[in-house]
Amino acid sequence: MNKKNIKLLLKVLLTGVAIYLVIRKIDTQATWQVLKDIDIGYLLLAILFFTLSKVISSFRLNFYFRDLEVGLSEKVNLKLYWKGMFYNLFLPGGIGGDGYKVYLLNKYFNGPVKKLLAAVLLDRISGLAALVFLLLGIWFFLEKDGIDLPIWDLNVLAGVALVLTPLVFGIVYWWWFRSFRSSMLISSVYSLLVQSSQLVCAYFILLALGIHEQILDYQFVFLLSSIVAVLPLTIGGVGARELVFIFSHSYMGIDKNAAVAFSLIFFLITALVSLVGAFMKVDIEDELAGSVEH
């Protein structure tokens, strides 16, 4: 068994363990009841804002490609991005969405592989930095009655981390991603827009599930679960997100059954939107070749 197959097997096992732990911790009937009563109108708005977040994310990535003189039109880049989303979620053991993008851009634009890999890595780091920044910002607006820890100390730590996050990100960006310096400011703004759009998506999912209280608490845990989901531990973050909501229940006072329902809906939205990448009418390779010709 090769290294890739071992990694995939470990992911499958971890995903299975995580799902098992989640099922043991929740009332499945209560969770199902929350899902049955979902408001379709709010759900459609959630899908809209999730899709918007991905469109903005594709624009951010294209800034990095342009820094490498890879002349992709926004239309072609968006389709390539969507195809990558499909591969990342549905083919986790294969080449992956990032590898697919790097392969095609190297093939048609002779883009240097190392710098293309740096572009997709920076795209992820930029998104992660925005997640952490928003998470720390929301912290100061939360009710913290259920947290049995020195709140003042936590506030000081959160404040220091809030200031350090953009500084550390800026240093990493400036020194280790020098080829992309010209896009530093605009791409950072786009990263905040991406994560803000997903927060709006989360808000409408909560309304769709009939949750009208503790909105910020749920959004805080949602951002925390998004950070955990970035780690390549489970397939598509399945199980990992739900576990974060489960373990946050006792600290944040949120309903764990509703929280798991929220997490499942978010994953289904991610899967539905990503699945579009499998049905692109125009072949990506043909479009890339056409871009080069023009």
CSV table of N, CA and C in Angstrom, one decimal, residues 4-5 28 34 37 48 97-98 118 121 133 139-141 148 152 184 194 202 207 225 233 245 253 261 269 281 289:
chain,number,residue,atom,x,y,z
A,4,LYS,N,-0.1,7.5,-0.4
A,4,LYS,CA,-1.4,8.2,-0.6
A,4,LYS,C,-2.6,7.3,-0.1
A,5,ASN,N,-2.5,6.0,-0.4
A,5,ASN,CA,-3.6,5.1,0.1
A,5,ASN,C,-3.6,5.0,1.6
A,28,THR,N,-30.4,11.9,18.2
A,28,THR,CA,-30.6,11.9,16.7
A,28,THR,C,-32.0,12.2,16.3
A,34,VAL,N,-35.2,19.0,14.0
A,34,VAL,CA,-34.7,20.4,13.6
A,34,VAL,C,-34.5,20.4,12.1
A,37,ASP,N,-37.9,20.7,10.0
A,37,ASP,CA,-38.6,22.0,10.1
A,37,ASP,C,-37.9,23.1,9.4
A,48,LEU,N,-26.8,31.0,-1.5
A,48,LEU,CA,-26.4,32.2,-2.3
A,48,LEU,C,-25.2,32.8,-1.7
A,97,GLY,N,-7.8,19.2,-5.8
A,97,GLY,CA,-8.1,20.4,-6.5
A,97,GLY,C,-6.9,21.3,-6.7
A,98,ASP,N,-6.1,21.4,-5.7
A,98,ASP,CA,-4.9,22.3,-5.8
A,98,ASP,C,-3.9,21.7,-6.8
A,118,ALA,N,3.0,27.7,-4.3
A,118,ALA,CA,3.0,28.8,-3.3
A,118,ALA,C,1.8,29.6,-3.4
A,121,LEU,N,-1.0,27.7,-1.8
A,121,LEU,CA,-0.8,27.7,-0.3
A,121,LEU,C,-1.1,29.0,0.3
A,133,PHE,N,-8.8,36.1,12.6
A,133,PHE,CA,-9.0,37.5,12.9
A,133,PHE,C,-10.5,37.7,13.3
A,139,TRP,N,-15.1,37.3,19.6
A,139,TRP,CA,-14.9,36.9,21.0
A,139,TRP,C,-15.4,38.0,22.0
A,140,PHE,N,-15.1,39.2,21.7
A,140,PHE,CA,-15.4,40.3,22.6
A,140,PHE,C,-16.8,40.7,22.7
A,141,PHE,N,-17.7,40.1,21.8
A,141,PHE,CA,-19.1,40.4,21.8
A,141,PHE,C,-19.9,39.2,22.4
A,148,ASP,N,-15.8,28.6,32.5
A,148,ASP,CA,-15.2,28.6,33.9
A,148,ASP,C,-13.7,28.8,33.8
A,152,TRP,N,-11.0,37.9,32.3
A,152,TRP,CA,-10.1,39.0,32.0
A,152,TRP,C,-8.8,38.5,31.3
A,184,MET,N,-0.8,42.0,-1.8
A,184,MET,CA,-0.9,41.7,-0.4
A,184,MET,C,-2.2,42.4,0.2
A,194,VAL,N,-14.5,37.0,1.9
A,194,VAL,CA,-14.8,35.6,1.8
A,194,VAL,C,-15.4,35.1,3.1
A,202,ALA,N,-23.8,31.4,7.4
A,202,ALA,CA,-24.1,30.7,8.7
A,202,ALA,C,-25.3,31.3,9.4
A,207,LEU,N,-31.1,30.8,10.9
A,207,LEU,CA,-32.5,31.3,10.8
A,207,LEU,C,-33.4,30.2,10.1
A,225,SER,N,-14.8,25.9,14.2
A,225,SER,CA,-14.9,24.6,13.4
A,225,SER,C,-14.3,24.7,12.0
A,233,LEU,N,-7.6,16.2,8.5
A,233,LEU,CA,-7.7,15.0,9.3
A,233,LEU,C,-8.8,14.1,8.9
A,245,PHE,N,-18.6,21.5,17.5
A,245,PHE,CA,-19.9,22.0,18.0
A,245,PHE,C,-20.3,21.2,19.3
A,253,GLY,N,-23.1,27.1,25.8
A,253,GLY,CA,-24.5,27.0,26.1
A,253,GLY,C,-25.4,26.9,24.9
A,261,ALA,N,-27.1,19.8,13.5
A,261,ALA,CA,-27.9,20.0,12.4
A,261,ALA,C,-27.4,21.1,11.5
A,269,ILE,N,-24.5,22.0,1.9
A,269,ILE,CA,-24.4,23.2,1.0
A,269,ILE,C,-23.0,23.2,0.3
A,281,LYS,N,-20.1,22.7,-18.5
A,281,LYS,CA,-20.4,22.4,-19.9
A,281,LYS,C,-19.2,22.6,-20.8
A,289,ALA,N,-6.6,26.6,-23.1
A,289,ALA,CA,-5.9,26.6,-24.4
A,289,ALA,C,-6.3,27.9,-25.1
